[in-house]
mmCIF file of C-alpha atoms in Angstrom:
data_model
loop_
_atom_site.group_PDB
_atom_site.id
_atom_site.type_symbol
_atom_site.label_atom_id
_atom_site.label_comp_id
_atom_site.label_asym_id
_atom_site.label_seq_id
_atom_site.Cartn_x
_atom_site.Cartn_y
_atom_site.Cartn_z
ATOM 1 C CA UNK A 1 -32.229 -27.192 31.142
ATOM 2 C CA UNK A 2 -30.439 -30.201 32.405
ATOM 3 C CA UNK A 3 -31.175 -32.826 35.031
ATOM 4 C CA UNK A 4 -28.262 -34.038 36.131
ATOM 5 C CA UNK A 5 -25.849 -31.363 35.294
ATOM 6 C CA UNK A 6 -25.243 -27.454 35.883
ATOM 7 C CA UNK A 7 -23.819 -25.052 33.507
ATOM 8 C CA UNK A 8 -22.788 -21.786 33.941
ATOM 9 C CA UNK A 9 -20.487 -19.344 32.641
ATOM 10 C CA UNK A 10 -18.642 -16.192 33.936
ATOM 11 C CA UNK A 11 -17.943 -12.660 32.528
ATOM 12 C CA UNK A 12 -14.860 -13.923 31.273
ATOM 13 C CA UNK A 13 -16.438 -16.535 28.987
ATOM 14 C CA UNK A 14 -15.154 -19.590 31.724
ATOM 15 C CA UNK A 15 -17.959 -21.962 31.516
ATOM 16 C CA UNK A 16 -18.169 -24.599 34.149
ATOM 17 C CA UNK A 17 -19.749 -28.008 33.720
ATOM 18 C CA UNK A 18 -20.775 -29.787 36.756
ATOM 19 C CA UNK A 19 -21.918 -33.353 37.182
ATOM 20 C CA UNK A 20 -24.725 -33.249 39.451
ATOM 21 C CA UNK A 21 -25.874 -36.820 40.714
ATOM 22 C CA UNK A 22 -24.059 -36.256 44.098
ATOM 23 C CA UNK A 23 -26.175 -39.043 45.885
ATOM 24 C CA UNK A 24 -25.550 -41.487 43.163
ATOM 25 C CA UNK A 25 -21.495 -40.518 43.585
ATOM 26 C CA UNK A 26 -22.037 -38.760 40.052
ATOM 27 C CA UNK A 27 -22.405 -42.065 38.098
ATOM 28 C CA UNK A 28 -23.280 -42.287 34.668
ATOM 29 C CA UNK A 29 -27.050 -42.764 33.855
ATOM 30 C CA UNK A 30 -28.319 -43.135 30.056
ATOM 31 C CA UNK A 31 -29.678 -39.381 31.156
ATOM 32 C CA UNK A 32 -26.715 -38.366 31.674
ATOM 33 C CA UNK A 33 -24.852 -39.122 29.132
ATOM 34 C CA UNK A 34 -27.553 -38.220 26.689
ATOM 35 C CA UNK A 35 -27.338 -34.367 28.376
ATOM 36 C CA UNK A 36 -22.974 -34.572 28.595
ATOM 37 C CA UNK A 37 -23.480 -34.954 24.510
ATOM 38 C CA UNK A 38 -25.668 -31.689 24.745
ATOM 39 C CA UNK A 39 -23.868 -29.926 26.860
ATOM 40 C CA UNK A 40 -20.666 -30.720 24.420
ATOM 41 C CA UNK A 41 -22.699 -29.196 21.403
ATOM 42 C CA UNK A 42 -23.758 -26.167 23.339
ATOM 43 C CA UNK A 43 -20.232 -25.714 24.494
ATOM 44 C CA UNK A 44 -18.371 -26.309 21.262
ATOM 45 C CA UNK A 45 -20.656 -23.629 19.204
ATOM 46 C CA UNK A 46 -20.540 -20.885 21.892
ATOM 47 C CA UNK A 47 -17.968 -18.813 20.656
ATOM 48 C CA UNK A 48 -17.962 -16.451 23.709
ATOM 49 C CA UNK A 49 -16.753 -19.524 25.945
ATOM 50 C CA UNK A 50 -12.648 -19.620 25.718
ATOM 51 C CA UNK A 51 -12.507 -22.308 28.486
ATOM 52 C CA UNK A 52 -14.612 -24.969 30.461
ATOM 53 C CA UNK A 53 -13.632 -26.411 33.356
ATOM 54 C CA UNK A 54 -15.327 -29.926 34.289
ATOM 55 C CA UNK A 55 -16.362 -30.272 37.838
ATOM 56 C CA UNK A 56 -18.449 -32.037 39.763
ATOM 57 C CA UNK A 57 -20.637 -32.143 43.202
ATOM 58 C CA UNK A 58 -20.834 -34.406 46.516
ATOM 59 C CA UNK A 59 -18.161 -36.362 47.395
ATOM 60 C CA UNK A 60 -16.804 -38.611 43.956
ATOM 61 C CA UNK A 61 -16.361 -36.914 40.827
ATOM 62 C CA UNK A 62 -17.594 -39.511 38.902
ATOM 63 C CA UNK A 63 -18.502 -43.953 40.352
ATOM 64 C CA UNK A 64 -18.755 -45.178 36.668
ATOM 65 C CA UNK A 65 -21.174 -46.772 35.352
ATOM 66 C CA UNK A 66 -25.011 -45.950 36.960
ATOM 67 C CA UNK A 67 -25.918 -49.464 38.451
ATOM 68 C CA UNK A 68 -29.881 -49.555 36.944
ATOM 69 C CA UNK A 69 -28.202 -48.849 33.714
ATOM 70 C CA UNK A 70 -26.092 -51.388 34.965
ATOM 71 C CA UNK A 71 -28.851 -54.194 35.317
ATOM 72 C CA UNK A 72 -30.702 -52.614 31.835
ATOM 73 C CA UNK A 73 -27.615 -54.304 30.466
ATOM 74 C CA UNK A 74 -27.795 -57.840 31.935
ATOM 75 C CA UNK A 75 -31.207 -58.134 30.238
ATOM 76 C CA UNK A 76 -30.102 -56.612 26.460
ATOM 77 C CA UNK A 77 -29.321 -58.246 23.293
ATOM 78 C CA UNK A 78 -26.341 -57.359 21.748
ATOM 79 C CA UNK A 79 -27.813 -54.690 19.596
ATOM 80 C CA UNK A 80 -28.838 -52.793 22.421
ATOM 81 C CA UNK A 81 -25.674 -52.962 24.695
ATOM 82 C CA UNK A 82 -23.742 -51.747 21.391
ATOM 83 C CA UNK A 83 -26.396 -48.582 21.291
ATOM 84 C CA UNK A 84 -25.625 -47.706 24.700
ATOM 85 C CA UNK A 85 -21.926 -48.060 24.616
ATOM 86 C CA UNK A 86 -22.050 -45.846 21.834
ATOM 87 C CA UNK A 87 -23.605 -43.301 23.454
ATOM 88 C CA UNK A 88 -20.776 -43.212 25.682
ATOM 89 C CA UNK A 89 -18.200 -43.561 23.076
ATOM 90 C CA UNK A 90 -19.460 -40.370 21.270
ATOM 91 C CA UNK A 91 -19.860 -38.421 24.394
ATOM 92 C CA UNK A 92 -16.072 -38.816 25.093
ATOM 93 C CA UNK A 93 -15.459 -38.080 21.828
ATOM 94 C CA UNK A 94 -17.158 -34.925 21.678
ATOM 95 C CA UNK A 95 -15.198 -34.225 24.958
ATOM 96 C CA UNK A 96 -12.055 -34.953 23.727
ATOM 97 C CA UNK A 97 -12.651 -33.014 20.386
ATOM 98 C CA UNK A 98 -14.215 -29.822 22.294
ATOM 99 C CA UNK A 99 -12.277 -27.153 20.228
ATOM 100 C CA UNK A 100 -11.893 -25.183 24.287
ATOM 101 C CA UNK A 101 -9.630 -25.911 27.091
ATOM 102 C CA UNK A 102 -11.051 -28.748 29.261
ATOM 103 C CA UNK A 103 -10.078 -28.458 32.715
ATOM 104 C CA UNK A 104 -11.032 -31.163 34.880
ATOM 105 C CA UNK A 105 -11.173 -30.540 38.328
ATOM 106 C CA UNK A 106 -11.862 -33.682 40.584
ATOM 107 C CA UNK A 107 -12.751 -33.752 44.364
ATOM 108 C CA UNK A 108 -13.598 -36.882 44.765
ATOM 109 C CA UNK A 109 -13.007 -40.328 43.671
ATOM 110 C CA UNK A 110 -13.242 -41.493 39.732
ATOM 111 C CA UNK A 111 -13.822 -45.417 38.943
ATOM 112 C CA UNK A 112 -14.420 -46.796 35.513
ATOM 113 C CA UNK A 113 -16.319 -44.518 32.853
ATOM 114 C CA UNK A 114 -15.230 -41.896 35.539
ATOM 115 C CA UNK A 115 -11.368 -42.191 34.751
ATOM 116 C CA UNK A 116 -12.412 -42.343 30.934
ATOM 117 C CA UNK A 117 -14.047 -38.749 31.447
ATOM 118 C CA UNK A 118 -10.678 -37.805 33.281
ATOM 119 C CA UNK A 119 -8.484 -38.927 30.623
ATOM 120 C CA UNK A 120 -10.480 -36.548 27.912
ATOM 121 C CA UNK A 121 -9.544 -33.637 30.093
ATOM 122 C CA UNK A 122 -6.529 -31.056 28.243
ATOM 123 C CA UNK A 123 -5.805 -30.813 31.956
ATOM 124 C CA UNK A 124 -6.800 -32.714 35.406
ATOM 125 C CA UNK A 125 -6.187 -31.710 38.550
ATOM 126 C CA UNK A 126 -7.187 -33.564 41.363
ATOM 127 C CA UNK A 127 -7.437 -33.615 45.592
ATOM 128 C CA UNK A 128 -4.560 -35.482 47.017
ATOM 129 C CA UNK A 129 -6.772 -38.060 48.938
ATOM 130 C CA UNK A 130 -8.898 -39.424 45.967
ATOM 131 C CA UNK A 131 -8.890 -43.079 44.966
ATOM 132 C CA UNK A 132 -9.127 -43.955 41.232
ATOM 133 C CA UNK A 133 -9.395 -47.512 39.786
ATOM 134 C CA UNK A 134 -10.351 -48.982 36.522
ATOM 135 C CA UNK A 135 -12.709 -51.729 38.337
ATOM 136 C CA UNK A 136 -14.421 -53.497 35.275
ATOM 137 C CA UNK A 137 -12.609 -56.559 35.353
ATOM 138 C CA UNK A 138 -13.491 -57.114 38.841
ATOM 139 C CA UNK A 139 -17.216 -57.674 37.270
ATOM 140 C CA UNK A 140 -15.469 -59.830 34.503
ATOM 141 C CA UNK A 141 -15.826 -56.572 32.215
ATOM 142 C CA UNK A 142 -13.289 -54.680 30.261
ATOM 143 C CA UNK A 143 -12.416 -50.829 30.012
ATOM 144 C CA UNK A 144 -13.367 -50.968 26.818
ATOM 145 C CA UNK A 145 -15.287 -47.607 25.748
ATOM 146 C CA UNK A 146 -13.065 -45.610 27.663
ATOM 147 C CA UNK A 147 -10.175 -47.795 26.606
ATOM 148 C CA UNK A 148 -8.710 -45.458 23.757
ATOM 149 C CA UNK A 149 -9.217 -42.420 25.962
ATOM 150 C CA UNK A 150 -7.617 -43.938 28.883
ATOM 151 C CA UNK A 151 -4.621 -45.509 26.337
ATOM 152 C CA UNK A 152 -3.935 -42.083 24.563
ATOM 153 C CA UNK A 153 -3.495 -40.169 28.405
ATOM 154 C CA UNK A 154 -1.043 -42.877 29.737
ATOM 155 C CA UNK A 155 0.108 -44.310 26.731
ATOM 156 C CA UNK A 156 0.127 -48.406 27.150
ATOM 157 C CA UNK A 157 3.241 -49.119 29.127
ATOM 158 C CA UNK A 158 1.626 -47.097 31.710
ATOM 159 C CA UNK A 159 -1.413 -48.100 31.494
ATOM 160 C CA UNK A 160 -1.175 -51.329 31.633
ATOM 161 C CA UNK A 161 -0.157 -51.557 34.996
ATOM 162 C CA UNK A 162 -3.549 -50.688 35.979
ATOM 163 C CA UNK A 163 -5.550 -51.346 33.323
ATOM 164 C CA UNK A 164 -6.526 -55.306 33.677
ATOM 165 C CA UNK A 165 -5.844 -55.576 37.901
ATOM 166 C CA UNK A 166 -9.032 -53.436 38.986
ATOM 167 C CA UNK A 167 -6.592 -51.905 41.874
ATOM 168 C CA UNK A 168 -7.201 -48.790 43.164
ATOM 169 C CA UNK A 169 -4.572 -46.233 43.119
ATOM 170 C CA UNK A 170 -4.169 -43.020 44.973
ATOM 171 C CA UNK A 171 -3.534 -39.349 43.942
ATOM 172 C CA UNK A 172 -0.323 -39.195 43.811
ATOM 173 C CA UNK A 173 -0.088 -42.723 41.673
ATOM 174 C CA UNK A 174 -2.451 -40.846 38.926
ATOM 175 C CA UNK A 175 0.034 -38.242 38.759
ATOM 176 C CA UNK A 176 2.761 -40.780 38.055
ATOM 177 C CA UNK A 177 0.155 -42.562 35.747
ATOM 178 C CA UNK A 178 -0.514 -39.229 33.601
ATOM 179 C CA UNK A 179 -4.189 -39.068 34.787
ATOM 180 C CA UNK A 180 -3.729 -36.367 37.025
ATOM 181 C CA UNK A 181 -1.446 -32.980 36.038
ATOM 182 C CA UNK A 182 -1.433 -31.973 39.921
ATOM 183 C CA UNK A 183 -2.553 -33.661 43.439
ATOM 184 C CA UNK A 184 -3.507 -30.705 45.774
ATOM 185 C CA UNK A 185 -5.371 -30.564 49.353
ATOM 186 C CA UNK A 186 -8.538 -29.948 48.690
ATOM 187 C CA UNK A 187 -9.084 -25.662 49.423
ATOM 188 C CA UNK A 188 -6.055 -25.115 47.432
ATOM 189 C CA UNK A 189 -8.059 -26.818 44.184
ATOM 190 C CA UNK A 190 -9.957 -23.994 43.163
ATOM 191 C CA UNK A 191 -6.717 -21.533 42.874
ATOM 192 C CA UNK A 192 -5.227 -24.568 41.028
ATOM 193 C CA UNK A 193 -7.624 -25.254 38.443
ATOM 194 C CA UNK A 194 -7.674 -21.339 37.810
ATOM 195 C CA UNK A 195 -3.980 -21.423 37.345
ATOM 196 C CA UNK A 196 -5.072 -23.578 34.478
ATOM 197 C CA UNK A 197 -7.829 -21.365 33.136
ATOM 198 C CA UNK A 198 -5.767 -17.811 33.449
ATOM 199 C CA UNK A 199 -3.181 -18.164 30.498
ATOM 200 C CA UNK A 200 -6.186 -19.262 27.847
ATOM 201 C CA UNK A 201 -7.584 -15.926 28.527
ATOM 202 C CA UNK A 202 -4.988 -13.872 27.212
ATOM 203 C CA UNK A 203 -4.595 -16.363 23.886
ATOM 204 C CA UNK A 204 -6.582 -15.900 20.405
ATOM 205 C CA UNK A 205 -9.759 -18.664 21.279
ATOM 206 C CA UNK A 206 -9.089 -19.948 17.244
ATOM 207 C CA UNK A 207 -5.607 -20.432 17.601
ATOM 208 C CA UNK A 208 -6.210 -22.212 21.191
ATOM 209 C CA UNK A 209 -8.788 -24.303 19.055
ATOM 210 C CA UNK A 210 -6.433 -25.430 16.225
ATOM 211 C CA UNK A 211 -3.659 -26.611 18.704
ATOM 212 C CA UNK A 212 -5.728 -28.594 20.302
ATOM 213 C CA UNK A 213 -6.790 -30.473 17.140
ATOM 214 C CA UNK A 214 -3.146 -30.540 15.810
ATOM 215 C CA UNK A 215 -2.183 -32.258 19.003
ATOM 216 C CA UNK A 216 -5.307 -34.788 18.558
ATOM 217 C CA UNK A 217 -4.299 -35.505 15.375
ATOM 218 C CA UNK A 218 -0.420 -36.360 16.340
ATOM 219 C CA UNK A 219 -1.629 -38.328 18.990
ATOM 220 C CA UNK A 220 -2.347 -41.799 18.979
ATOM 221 C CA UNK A 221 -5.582 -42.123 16.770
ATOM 222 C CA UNK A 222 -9.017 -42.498 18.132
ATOM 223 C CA UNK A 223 -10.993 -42.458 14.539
ATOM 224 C CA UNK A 224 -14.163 -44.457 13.991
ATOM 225 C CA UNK A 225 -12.334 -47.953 13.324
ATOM 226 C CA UNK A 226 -11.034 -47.622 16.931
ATOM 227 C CA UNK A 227 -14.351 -46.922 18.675
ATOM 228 C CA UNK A 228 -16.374 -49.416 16.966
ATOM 229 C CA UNK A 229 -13.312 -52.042 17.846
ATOM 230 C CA UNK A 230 -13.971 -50.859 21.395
ATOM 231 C CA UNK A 231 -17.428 -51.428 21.404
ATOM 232 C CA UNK A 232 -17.214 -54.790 19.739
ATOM 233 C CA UNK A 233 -14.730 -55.356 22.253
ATOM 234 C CA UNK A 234 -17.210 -54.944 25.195
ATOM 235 C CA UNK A 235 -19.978 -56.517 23.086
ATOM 236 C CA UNK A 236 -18.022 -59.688 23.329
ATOM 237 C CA UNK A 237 -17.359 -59.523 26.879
ATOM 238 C CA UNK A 238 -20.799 -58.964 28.067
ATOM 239 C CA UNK A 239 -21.550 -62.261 26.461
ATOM 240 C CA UNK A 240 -19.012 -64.205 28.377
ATOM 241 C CA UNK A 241 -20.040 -66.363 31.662
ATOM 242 C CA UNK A 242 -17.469 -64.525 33.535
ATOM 243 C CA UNK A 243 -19.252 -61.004 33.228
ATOM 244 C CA UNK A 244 -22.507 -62.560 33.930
ATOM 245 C CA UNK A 245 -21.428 -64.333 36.651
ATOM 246 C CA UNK A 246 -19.493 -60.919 38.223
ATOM 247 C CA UNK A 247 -22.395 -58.384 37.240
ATOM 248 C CA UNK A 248 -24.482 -61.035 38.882
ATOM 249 C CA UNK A 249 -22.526 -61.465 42.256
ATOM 250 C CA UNK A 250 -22.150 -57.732 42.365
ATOM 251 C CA UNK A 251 -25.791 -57.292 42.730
ATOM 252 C CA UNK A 252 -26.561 -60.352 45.113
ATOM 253 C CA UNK A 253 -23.332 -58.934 47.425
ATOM 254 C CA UNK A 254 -21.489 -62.584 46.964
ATOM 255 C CA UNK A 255 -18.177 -63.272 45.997
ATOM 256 C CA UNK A 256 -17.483 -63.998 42.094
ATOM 257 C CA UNK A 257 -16.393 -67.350 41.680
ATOM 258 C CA UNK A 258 -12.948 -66.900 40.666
ATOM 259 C CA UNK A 259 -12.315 -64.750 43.579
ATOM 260 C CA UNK A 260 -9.508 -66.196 45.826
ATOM 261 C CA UNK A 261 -9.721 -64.661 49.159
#
């Protein structure tokens, strides 16, 4: 059914989603998203699923951003890099409104749109040697899409010290961050991500699904204003010399020209 992701589900109604680009590290293709957006509806109105765990195969969970989508958005207008940030916009928020447990479980490395599909995880657990990193300003981009995602898991103080620096940051730094629930070697992540799963199965699936939109609605508010601010937001910055000149640089394998070292 899908191209570049797996679904299944158990006996118990646990449905795993799995990103499956493993030699592109997982990264985020128009495809893909398209199919994430699918798999959302097909999850959300199959009432014998009471949880979903996220996965993903090869060796990062998720690189970002797919680089020929990448170099599709050099060329764009406007218009068009709106579009496709919108399509990633409403796949997030169909993850983040999924009215089932999402438990993300990541064995690899996240960057960019990949932290952004963290961050709309109820739950992430993680291996304890991963590297994360929101890397778009290092192309003289923004985090902007996954910004309000991203914000609402760490909350700005937080956030901000990684937010605009591109660093990367280790396991146990996205646990301090509020990225990551749990850091764990890697053959102990399966029992952990089930120790997530377990209690959902003995609660009522509606009243799992109305607490979870309670606490959406207390939290910090990701409504329609707030996306299409985000887009703008990257809109903008796509037109600037800087993110030509990174994006650019990037895919010649030179140094930017504001880079110091």
């Amino acid at each position: 059914m899908f191209n570049t992701l797996l679904l299944s589900k158990d006996d118990r109604g646990v449905a795993t989603l799995t990103l499956n680009r493993p030699d592109k590290h997982n990264a985020m293709s128009g495809e893909m998203l398209l199919e994430l957006q699918a798999a959302a509806r097909q999850l959300a109105e199959d009432k014998s699923i009471r949880v979903v765990v996220l996965a993903a195969n090869g060796k990062s969970f998720c690189a970002g951003g797919d680089l020929a989508w990448m170099q599709a958005q050099m060329a764009a207008d406007g218009e068009t890099r709106a579009r496709e940030a919108r399509v990633l916009a409403e796949m997030l928020g169909m993850l983040n409104t999924l009215p089932k447990p999402l438990i993300g479980a990541l064995q690899g490395n996240a960057f960019g749109g990949g932290v952004g599909v963290a961050s709309v995880c109820d739950v992430a657990i993680g291996v304890d040697h991963l590297k994360m990193g929101l890397t778009e300003t290092k192309l003289g981009l923004i985090p902007a899409t996954i910004g309000p995602y991203v914000i609402a898991r760490m909350g700005e103080a937080r956030a901000r010290r990684v937010f605009m620096s591109a660093r990367l940051f280790d396991a146990a730094e996205a646990v301090d961050l509020g990225l990551l629930a749990r850091a764990v070697p890697s053959d102990s992540l399966a029992d952990a991500v089930e120790a997530e799963v377990a209690p959902y199965l003995a609660c009522a699936p509606g009243a799992v699904a109305s607490a979870k939109a309670l606490a959406r609605t207390l939290g910090p508010k990701i409504d329609k204003t707030v996306v299409d601010l985000s887009i703008s937001a990257l809109v903008t910055q796509w037109e600037t010399a800087e993110a030509k000149e990174g994006v650019s640089a990037f895919f010649e394998k030179r140094r930017p020209a504001w880079r110091a070292e």
